[in-house]
Amino acid sequence: MLGALAAGFLASRFDHRLQLFLSLAVGCVTVAAIPQVHNLFYMYFMVFVFGLTRGLVVCFVMQICGELWEKKGPPFQFVACGTSVGAILAPLIAKPFLCPYQTAPTDSVNQSTSLSLTNSTSLVHVLDSIISEQGVGMNTECTAEDTRVQWAFLVLACYMLPAALSQLYYWLFYRAIRLQQVAKTPDYVELDHQEEFKFKPIHLVFFFALCVMYILLSSLPATYSAILTVYGVTGPLRMSKDDMVTMTSLFWLGSLVCRLLSGFYTRRFSNFQVITAHLSGLVVVGIIFVSLGSRFPVALWILSPTVGYFSAPYLAGVLAWVTDFLHLHPKITSLCFLASGAGNMLFPFFGGILFNDYGPYTYLYLIFSIMLGIAVTYACLASLSKALPLSKDRSNDHD
């Protein structure tokens, strides 16, 4: 969140590619350095720095894509698709370096786990029971010295390095071109292509609604995936932990498929059409989710990737839609991802409290409420957008 906030103020200070290179380079060094010192407060600080660079990177990438392409939908969706692919690849890269457990299960595992889940009233206890399901009654021989997880951090840092170096190359390349232009034309004055933003009261209402929209957009996948396993194991369906882990993976797979296809959808259809079509499907899926999500396990199996699919295109799509009538100012990008970070933090936390205090059915109603909130907020944004004064380049497009 702080990284996204800082990006809004830093974007206009110097070249975006140089800022992106520095952010990636710091993030790369931070990842490699995390396991080097065995101190908890050191890790707190390094993970904080890495989160800071992540907020900077996502804002700078969107800003550069907005400058390179007139039609913002496909590149924005491509960036969002890349984040999904990275989230899937990172655990696979780390897995070979994790400690191989050598265990000998006992017959009391299922009985102990079932008893602990039945008697737990705290969500924390429920989570602890689920996480330790495969460890209860087992003789674990793996120790801290057996793991090579520190090498996984180094591999992930090397994985980030080419992206950083590529931005350094492009910064040097375009810098050389600009120096040549200045040398050829002594009277050359570099113009600021970002038109001056004239703030009006209607913009305040629109940006507030946009902030609410991004809080809801990020909270839907975060809350759904965070509580899904607990709901499946302790809720009315009483499903196994392994099934719920697989179901969560299917949710993210559906999200990845949607972001991949949305890059092609936005080539033929407008951002408004793509968002409206997916929102219609999201509301229908939400109604089915509330109706059948507590009754039939097969419904939850089908609904999880479906919810992942219909909840995916908005994070990039709404920002691309905003650029149809407003200039992509760095502070707009910063606002969107700042709100997104708030949604990621707040809703899973409050969802856990509701689950603990009022039972598993609150999970269904919370997810459905977020879906309805997204649809209503986007309807408000669409109405407000008609009252916004168009920027010069956008007004020419409409003419």
Short mmCIF file of C-alpha atoms in Angstrom, two decimals:
data_model
loop_
_atom_site.label_atom_id
_atom_site.label_comp_id
_atom_site.label_asym_id
_atom_site.label_seq_id
_atom_site.Cartn_x
_atom_site.Cartn_y
_atom_site.Cartn_z
CA MET A 1 0.00 0.00 0.00
CA LEU A 2 2.78 2.45 0.86
CA GLY A 3 4.58 1.53 -2.35
CA ALA A 4 1.48 2.33 -4.41
CA LEU A 5 1.07 5.60 -2.51
CA ALA A 6 4.72 6.56 -3.10
CA ALA A 7 4.44 5.72 -6.82
CA GLY A 8 1.84 8.46 -7.26
CA PHE A 9 4.32 11.09 -6.06
CA LEU A 10 7.49 9.64 -7.63
CA ALA A 11 6.10 8.98 -11.12
CA SER A 12 6.41 12.60 -12.24
CA ARG A 13 9.86 13.13 -10.71
CA PHE A 14 12.02 11.19 -13.20
CA ASP A 15 11.88 8.55 -15.95
CA HIS A 16 9.46 5.67 -15.34
CA ARG A 17 11.82 3.04 -16.72
CA LEU A 18 14.61 4.14 -14.40
CA GLN A 19 12.21 4.04 -11.46
CA LEU A 20 11.02 0.59 -12.50
CA PHE A 21 14.61 -0.65 -12.79
CA LEU A 22 15.50 0.68 -9.32
CA SER A 23 12.35 -0.83 -7.77
CA LEU A 24 12.98 -4.24 -9.35
CA ALA A 25 16.66 -4.13 -8.42
CA VAL A 26 15.91 -3.32 -4.77
CA GLY A 27 13.23 -6.03 -4.71
CA CYS A 28 15.66 -8.52 -6.25
CA VAL A 29 18.36 -7.80 -3.66
CA THR A 30 15.80 -7.88 -0.85
CA VAL A 31 14.47 -11.33 -1.82
CA ALA A 32 17.99 -12.74 -1.99
CA ALA A 33 18.90 -11.19 1.38
CA ILE A 34 15.81 -12.31 3.36
CA PRO A 35 17.18 -15.72 4.53
CA GLN A 36 20.75 -14.54 5.13
CA VAL A 37 20.23 -13.24 8.67
CA HIS A 38 18.37 -15.42 11.19
CA ASN A 39 16.55 -12.65 13.03
CA LEU A 40 12.80 -12.15 13.18
CA PHE A 41 12.86 -8.33 13.15
CA TYR A 42 15.31 -8.39 10.24
CA MET A 43 12.82 -10.52 8.31
CA TYR A 44 9.99 -8.15 9.21
CA PHE A 45 11.96 -5.25 7.79
CA MET A 46 13.05 -7.05 4.59
CA VAL A 47 9.55 -8.32 3.83
CA PHE A 48 8.26 -4.76 4.37
CA VAL A 49 10.84 -3.41 1.90
CA PHE A 50 9.88 -6.08 -0.62
CA GLY A 51 6.20 -5.17 -0.26
CA LEU A 52 7.14 -1.53 -0.78
CA THR A 53 8.93 -2.32 -4.04
CA ARG A 54 6.01 -4.49 -5.19
CA GLY A 55 3.63 -1.53 -4.86
CA LEU A 56 6.03 0.66 -6.84
CA VAL A 57 6.53 -1.92 -9.59
CA VAL A 58 2.86 -2.59 -10.33
CA CYS A 59 2.09 1.15 -10.60
CA PHE A 60 5.11 1.93 -12.80
CA VAL A 61 4.37 -1.03 -15.10
CA MET A 62 0.78 0.11 -15.63
CA GLN A 63 1.97 3.65 -16.26
CA ILE A 64 4.51 2.55 -18.88
CA CYS A 65 1.91 0.34 -20.61
CA GLY A 66 -0.47 3.28 -20.64
CA GLU A 67 2.16 5.38 -22.44
CA LEU A 68 3.09 2.70 -24.98
CA TRP A 69 -0.37 1.60 -26.13
CA GLU A 70 -3.33 3.73 -27.09
CA LYS A 71 -5.74 0.82 -26.47
CA LYS A 72 -5.08 0.06 -22.82
CA GLY A 73 -7.21 -3.08 -22.32
CA PRO A 74 -4.95 -5.80 -23.85
CA PRO A 75 -1.65 -4.70 -22.22
CA PHE A 76 -3.27 -4.12 -18.83
CA GLN A 77 -4.89 -7.56 -18.93
CA PHE A 78 -1.57 -9.06 -20.04
CA VAL A 79 0.15 -7.57 -16.98
CA ALA A 80 -2.60 -8.96 -14.72
CA CYS A 81 -2.21 -12.34 -16.42
CA GLY A 82 1.52 -12.21 -15.66
CA THR A 83 0.86 -11.67 -11.97
CA SER A 84 -1.35 -14.79 -11.93
CA VAL A 85 1.30 -16.85 -13.72
CA GLY A 86 3.95 -15.65 -11.27
CA ALA A 87 1.78 -16.59 -8.30
CA ILE A 88 1.48 -20.12 -9.71
CA LEU A 89 5.17 -20.47 -10.65
CA ALA A 90 6.69 -19.17 -7.41
CA PRO A 91 5.58 -22.13 -5.22
CA LEU A 92 6.67 -24.56 -7.96
CA ILE A 93 10.12 -22.95 -8.05
CA ALA A 94 10.42 -23.13 -4.26
CA LYS A 95 9.09 -26.67 -3.85
CA PRO A 96 12.33 -28.56 -4.78
CA PHE A 97 14.20 -26.68 -2.05
CA LEU A 98 11.72 -27.42 0.73
CA CYS A 99 12.47 -30.05 3.35
CA PRO A 100 11.29 -33.54 2.30
CA TYR A 101 9.31 -34.80 5.29
CA GLN A 102 9.76 -38.44 6.28
CA THR A 103 6.65 -39.38 8.19
CA ALA A 104 4.92 -42.46 9.46
CA PRO A 105 1.16 -41.90 9.85
CA THR A 106 -0.79 -43.48 12.68
CA ASP A 107 -4.38 -44.63 12.83
CA SER A 108 -5.39 -41.81 15.17
CA VAL A 109 -4.95 -39.03 12.61
CA ASN A 110 -8.51 -38.80 11.29
CA GLN A 111 -10.08 -39.25 14.73
CA SER A 112 -7.90 -36.59 16.37
CA THR A 113 -8.38 -34.11 13.54
CA SER A 114 -12.14 -34.60 13.43
CA LEU A 115 -12.41 -34.10 17.19
CA SER A 116 -10.30 -30.95 17.17
CA LEU A 117 -12.30 -29.43 14.30
CA THR A 118 -15.61 -30.24 15.96
CA ASN A 119 -14.67 -28.73 19.32
CA SER A 120 -12.95 -25.60 17.97
CA THR A 121 -14.85 -22.34 18.33
CA SER A 122 -12.06 -19.97 17.32
CA LEU A 123 -11.12 -19.46 13.69
CA VAL A 124 -7.47 -19.46 14.71
CA HIS A 125 -7.89 -22.89 16.31
CA VAL A 126 -9.69 -24.13 13.21
CA LEU A 127 -6.88 -22.92 10.98
CA ASP A 128 -4.28 -24.51 13.25
CA SER A 129 -6.17 -27.79 13.14
CA ILE A 130 -6.37 -27.75 9.34
CA ILE A 131 -2.72 -26.85 8.87
CA SER A 132 -1.59 -29.53 11.29
CA GLU A 133 -3.90 -32.20 9.87
CA GLN A 134 -1.09 -34.09 8.21
CA GLY A 135 1.19 -33.70 11.22
CA VAL A 136 -0.99 -35.04 14.02
CA GLY A 137 0.14 -38.46 15.13
CA MET A 138 3.16 -38.46 12.81
CA ASN A 139 6.83 -38.83 13.56
CA THR A 140 8.56 -36.01 11.69
CA GLU A 141 12.29 -36.46 11.23
CA CYS A 142 13.02 -33.25 9.33
CA THR A 143 14.90 -30.44 11.11
CA ALA A 144 15.76 -26.85 10.22
CA GLU A 145 19.22 -27.91 9.10
CA ASP A 146 17.76 -30.23 6.47
CA THR A 147 16.02 -27.51 4.48
CA ARG A 148 17.55 -25.63 1.55
CA VAL A 149 14.81 -23.04 1.34
CA GLN A 150 17.36 -20.19 1.32
CA TRP A 151 18.29 -21.25 -2.21
CA ALA A 152 14.68 -20.78 -3.29
CA PHE A 153 14.96 -17.09 -2.38
CA LEU A 154 18.11 -16.81 -4.48
CA VAL A 155 16.43 -18.50 -7.47
CA LEU A 156 13.44 -16.16 -7.20
CA ALA A 157 15.82 -13.19 -7.08
CA CYS A 158 17.57 -14.42 -10.23
CA TYR A 159 14.13 -14.86 -11.77
CA MET A 160 13.47 -11.12 -11.20
CA LEU A 161 16.87 -9.94 -12.40
CA PRO A 162 16.26 -10.05 -16.21
CA ALA A 163 13.16 -7.89 -15.79
CA ALA A 164 15.22 -5.27 -13.92
CA LEU A 165 18.07 -5.33 -16.45
CA SER A 166 15.65 -5.00 -19.37
CA GLN A 167 14.27 -1.76 -17.92
CA LEU A 168 17.81 -0.45 -17.42
CA TYR A 169 18.55 -1.21 -21.08
CA TYR A 170 15.42 0.62 -22.29
CA TRP A 171 16.16 3.61 -20.08
CA LEU A 172 19.70 3.91 -21.48
CA PHE A 173 18.41 3.35 -25.02
CA TYR A 174 15.76 6.09 -24.88
CA ARG A 175 18.09 8.38 -22.97
CA ALA A 176 20.62 8.15 -25.79
CA ILE A 177 17.91 9.02 -28.32
CA ARG A 178 16.85 12.06 -26.30
CA LEU A 179 20.45 13.26 -26.03
CA GLN A 180 20.82 12.97 -29.80
CA GLN A 181 17.68 15.03 -30.32
CA VAL A 182 18.97 17.73 -28.00
CA ALA A 183 22.34 17.78 -29.83
CA LYS A 184 20.68 18.15 -33.25
CA THR A 185 18.24 20.86 -32.17
CA PRO A 186 19.77 23.33 -29.67
CA ASP A 187 16.42 25.04 -29.24
CA TYR A 188 14.78 21.72 -28.32
CA VAL A 189 12.65 21.88 -25.21
CA GLU A 190 11.19 18.66 -23.86
CA LEU A 191 7.46 19.03 -23.54
CA ASP A 192 5.38 17.53 -20.79
CA HIS A 193 2.85 15.39 -22.64
CA GLN A 194 0.75 14.90 -19.56
CA GLU A 195 -1.94 17.54 -19.79
CA GLU A 196 -2.72 19.52 -16.69
CA PHE A 197 -5.48 17.90 -14.69
CA LYS A 198 -8.34 20.24 -13.83
CA PHE A 199 -9.97 18.94 -10.67
CA LYS A 200 -13.72 19.44 -10.25
CA PRO A 201 -16.16 18.36 -7.50
CA ILE A 202 -17.52 15.58 -9.72
CA HIS A 203 -14.01 14.11 -9.83
CA LEU A 204 -13.99 13.80 -6.03
CA VAL A 205 -17.17 11.72 -6.11
CA PHE A 206 -15.88 9.64 -9.01
CA PHE A 207 -12.51 8.91 -7.39
CA PHE A 208 -14.19 8.00 -4.11
CA ALA A 209 -16.39 5.50 -5.95
CA LEU A 210 -13.34 4.23 -7.83
CA CYS A 211 -11.54 3.71 -4.51
CA VAL A 212 -14.51 1.73 -3.15
CA MET A 213 -14.58 -0.27 -6.37
CA TYR A 214 -10.96 -1.34 -6.06
CA ILE A 215 -11.36 -2.23 -2.39
CA LEU A 216 -14.19 -4.59 -3.37
CA LEU A 217 -12.39 -5.91 -6.46
CA SER A 218 -9.33 -7.01 -4.52
CA SER A 219 -11.31 -8.24 -1.53
CA LEU A 220 -13.37 -10.75 -3.55
CA PRO A 221 -10.54 -13.12 -4.61
CA ALA A 222 -8.63 -12.52 -1.37
CA THR A 223 -11.60 -13.35 0.88
CA TYR A 224 -12.87 -16.23 -1.25
CA SER A 225 -9.51 -18.01 -1.39
CA ALA A 226 -8.53 -17.24 2.23
CA ILE A 227 -11.62 -18.74 3.88
CA LEU A 228 -12.62 -21.36 1.30
CA THR A 229 -10.62 -24.19 2.90
CA VAL A 230 -11.93 -23.44 6.40
CA TYR A 231 -15.50 -23.26 5.09
CA GLY A 232 -15.23 -26.57 3.24
CA VAL A 233 -13.69 -28.46 6.17
CA THR A 234 -15.73 -27.06 9.07
CA GLY A 235 -18.90 -26.01 7.23
CA PRO A 236 -21.96 -28.06 6.34
CA LEU A 237 -20.24 -29.93 3.50
CA ARG A 238 -17.45 -31.43 5.72
CA MET A 239 -15.02 -31.86 2.85
CA SER A 240 -11.38 -32.90 3.20
CA LYS A 241 -8.52 -30.43 3.39
CA ASP A 242 -6.87 -31.89 0.27
CA ASP A 243 -10.07 -31.35 -1.73
CA MET A 244 -10.28 -27.73 -0.57
CA VAL A 245 -6.64 -27.04 -1.45
CA THR A 246 -7.31 -28.39 -4.94
CA MET A 247 -10.47 -26.31 -5.14
CA THR A 248 -8.54 -23.17 -4.22
CA SER A 249 -6.06 -23.95 -7.00
CA LEU A 250 -8.96 -24.29 -9.43
CA PHE A 251 -10.20 -20.87 -8.32
CA TRP A 252 -6.86 -19.27 -9.25
CA LEU A 253 -6.73 -21.27 -12.48
CA GLY A 254 -10.11 -19.85 -13.47
CA SER A 255 -8.79 -16.37 -12.69
CA LEU A 256 -5.74 -16.95 -14.89
CA VAL A 257 -7.86 -18.22 -17.81
CA CYS A 258 -10.12 -15.17 -17.62
CA ARG A 259 -7.22 -12.70 -17.59
CA LEU A 260 -5.64 -14.48 -20.51
CA LEU A 261 -8.86 -14.43 -22.55
CA SER A 262 -9.69 -10.84 -21.55
CA GLY A 263 -6.57 -9.70 -23.36
CA PHE A 264 -8.20 -10.98 -26.55
CA TYR A 265 -11.73 -9.85 -25.67
CA THR A 266 -10.61 -6.23 -25.29
CA ARG A 267 -9.18 -6.28 -28.82
CA ARG A 268 -12.66 -6.74 -30.30
CA PHE A 269 -14.94 -5.27 -27.66
CA SER A 270 -14.79 -2.13 -25.56
CA ASN A 271 -13.66 -2.23 -21.94
CA PHE A 272 -17.19 -1.31 -20.87
CA GLN A 273 -18.68 -4.26 -22.76
CA VAL A 274 -16.17 -6.75 -21.34
CA ILE A 275 -16.69 -5.53 -17.76
CA THR A 276 -20.49 -5.45 -18.05
CA ALA A 277 -20.68 -8.97 -19.50
CA HIS A 278 -18.49 -10.41 -16.75
CA LEU A 279 -20.35 -8.51 -14.02
CA SER A 280 -23.64 -9.97 -15.24
CA GLY A 281 -22.15 -13.45 -15.03
CA LEU A 282 -20.68 -12.68 -11.59
CA VAL A 283 -24.07 -11.73 -10.13
CA VAL A 284 -25.70 -14.88 -11.54
CA VAL A 285 -22.89 -17.02 -10.13
CA GLY A 286 -23.27 -15.27 -6.78
CA ILE A 287 -26.96 -16.17 -6.58
CA ILE A 288 -26.16 -19.81 -7.38
CA PHE A 289 -23.30 -19.74 -4.86
CA VAL A 290 -25.58 -18.65 -2.01
CA SER A 291 -28.30 -21.12 -3.04
CA LEU A 292 -26.22 -24.26 -3.60
CA GLY A 293 -22.83 -23.60 -1.99
CA SER A 294 -23.92 -25.08 1.33
CA ARG A 295 -25.86 -28.05 -0.03
CA PHE A 296 -23.88 -29.89 -2.70
CA PRO A 297 -20.10 -30.48 -2.81
CA VAL A 298 -20.21 -30.80 -6.61
CA ALA A 299 -21.71 -27.30 -6.76
CA LEU A 300 -18.73 -25.90 -4.86
CA TRP A 301 -16.35 -27.75 -7.20
CA ILE A 302 -17.99 -26.14 -10.23
CA LEU A 303 -18.53 -22.73 -8.66
CA SER A 304 -14.96 -22.18 -7.43
CA PRO A 305 -13.27 -21.93 -10.87
CA THR A 306 -16.36 -20.11 -12.16
CA VAL A 307 -16.13 -17.47 -9.43
CA GLY A 308 -12.39 -17.22 -10.16
CA TYR A 309 -13.16 -16.63 -13.82
CA PHE A 310 -15.84 -13.97 -13.37
CA SER A 311 -13.94 -12.13 -10.61
CA ALA A 312 -10.71 -11.70 -12.57
CA PRO A 313 -10.92 -9.10 -15.38
CA TYR A 314 -11.76 -6.00 -13.35
CA LEU A 315 -8.48 -5.18 -11.62
CA ALA A 316 -6.91 -4.26 -14.97
CA GLY A 317 -10.14 -3.77 -16.91
CA VAL A 318 -11.61 -0.99 -14.75
CA LEU A 319 -8.35 0.99 -14.92
CA ALA A 320 -8.31 0.57 -18.71
CA TRP A 321 -11.96 1.67 -18.82
CA VAL A 322 -11.15 4.81 -16.82
CA THR A 323 -8.57 5.79 -19.47
CA ASP A 324 -11.37 5.86 -22.06
CA PHE A 325 -12.45 9.26 -20.68
CA LEU A 326 -9.62 10.37 -18.34
CA HIS A 327 -5.90 10.73 -18.86
CA LEU A 328 -3.94 7.99 -17.06
CA HIS A 329 -2.42 10.20 -14.39
CA PRO A 330 0.04 8.44 -12.04
CA LYS A 331 -2.05 9.44 -9.03
CA ILE A 332 -5.06 7.58 -10.48
CA THR A 333 -2.99 4.40 -10.81
CA SER A 334 -1.64 4.96 -7.31
CA LEU A 335 -5.16 5.42 -5.88
CA CYS A 336 -6.42 2.21 -7.51
CA PHE A 337 -3.65 -0.02 -6.16
CA LEU A 338 -3.62 1.69 -2.77
CA ALA A 339 -7.31 0.81 -2.43
CA SER A 340 -6.58 -2.68 -3.74
CA GLY A 341 -4.06 -3.23 -0.97
CA ALA A 342 -6.62 -2.06 1.61
CA GLY A 343 -9.15 -4.58 0.32
CA ASN A 344 -6.60 -7.39 0.50
CA MET A 345 -5.91 -6.57 4.15
CA LEU A 346 -9.33 -5.75 5.55
CA PHE A 347 -11.94 -8.09 4.12
CA PRO A 348 -10.29 -11.48 4.82
CA PHE A 349 -9.75 -10.28 8.40
CA PHE A 350 -13.37 -9.22 8.93
CA GLY A 351 -14.57 -12.28 7.05
CA GLY A 352 -12.68 -14.46 9.52
CA ILE A 353 -14.30 -12.65 12.45
CA LEU A 354 -17.78 -13.13 10.98
CA PHE A 355 -17.04 -16.79 10.29
CA ASN A 356 -15.90 -17.32 13.85
CA ASP A 357 -18.74 -15.43 15.57
CA TYR A 358 -21.73 -16.23 13.37
CA GLY A 359 -20.90 -19.50 11.64
CA PRO A 360 -19.88 -20.71 8.16
CA TYR A 361 -22.98 -19.42 6.36
CA THR A 362 -21.71 -15.86 6.77
CA TYR A 363 -18.99 -16.75 4.27
CA LEU A 364 -21.58 -17.32 1.55
CA TYR A 365 -23.42 -14.09 2.31
CA LEU A 366 -20.22 -12.04 2.54
CA ILE A 367 -18.99 -13.23 -0.86
CA PHE A 368 -22.37 -12.54 -2.43
CA SER A 369 -22.49 -9.09 -0.80
CA ILE A 370 -19.09 -8.22 -2.26
CA MET A 371 -20.28 -9.34 -5.71
CA LEU A 372 -23.39 -7.16 -5.47
CA GLY A 373 -21.30 -4.28 -4.16
CA ILE A 374 -19.00 -4.50 -7.18
CA ALA A 375 -21.95 -4.45 -9.58
CA VAL A 376 -23.67 -1.50 -7.84
CA THR A 377 -20.43 0.49 -7.54
CA TYR A 378 -19.62 -0.01 -11.21
CA ALA A 379 -23.13 1.15 -12.15
CA CYS A 380 -22.47 4.32 -10.12
CA LEU A 381 -19.10 4.80 -11.82
CA ALA A 382 -20.66 4.39 -15.26
CA SER A 383 -23.28 7.02 -14.42
CA LEU A 384 -20.68 9.42 -13.00
CA SER A 385 -18.41 8.97 -16.02
CA LYS A 386 -21.05 10.56 -18.27
CA ALA A 387 -20.87 13.75 -16.21
CA LEU A 388 -17.07 13.96 -16.27
CA PRO A 389 -15.45 16.46 -18.64
CA LEU A 390 -13.42 14.56 -21.24
CA SER A 391 -9.73 15.25 -21.68
CA LYS A 392 -8.73 16.76 -25.03
CA ASP A 393 -7.42 13.56 -26.58
CA ARG A 394 -10.44 11.58 -25.35
CA SER A 395 -12.90 14.18 -26.63
CA ASN A 396 -11.25 13.98 -30.05
CA ASP A 397 -11.67 10.20 -29.98
CA HIS A 398 -15.37 10.59 -29.18
CA ASP A 399 -15.79 13.19 -31.95
#
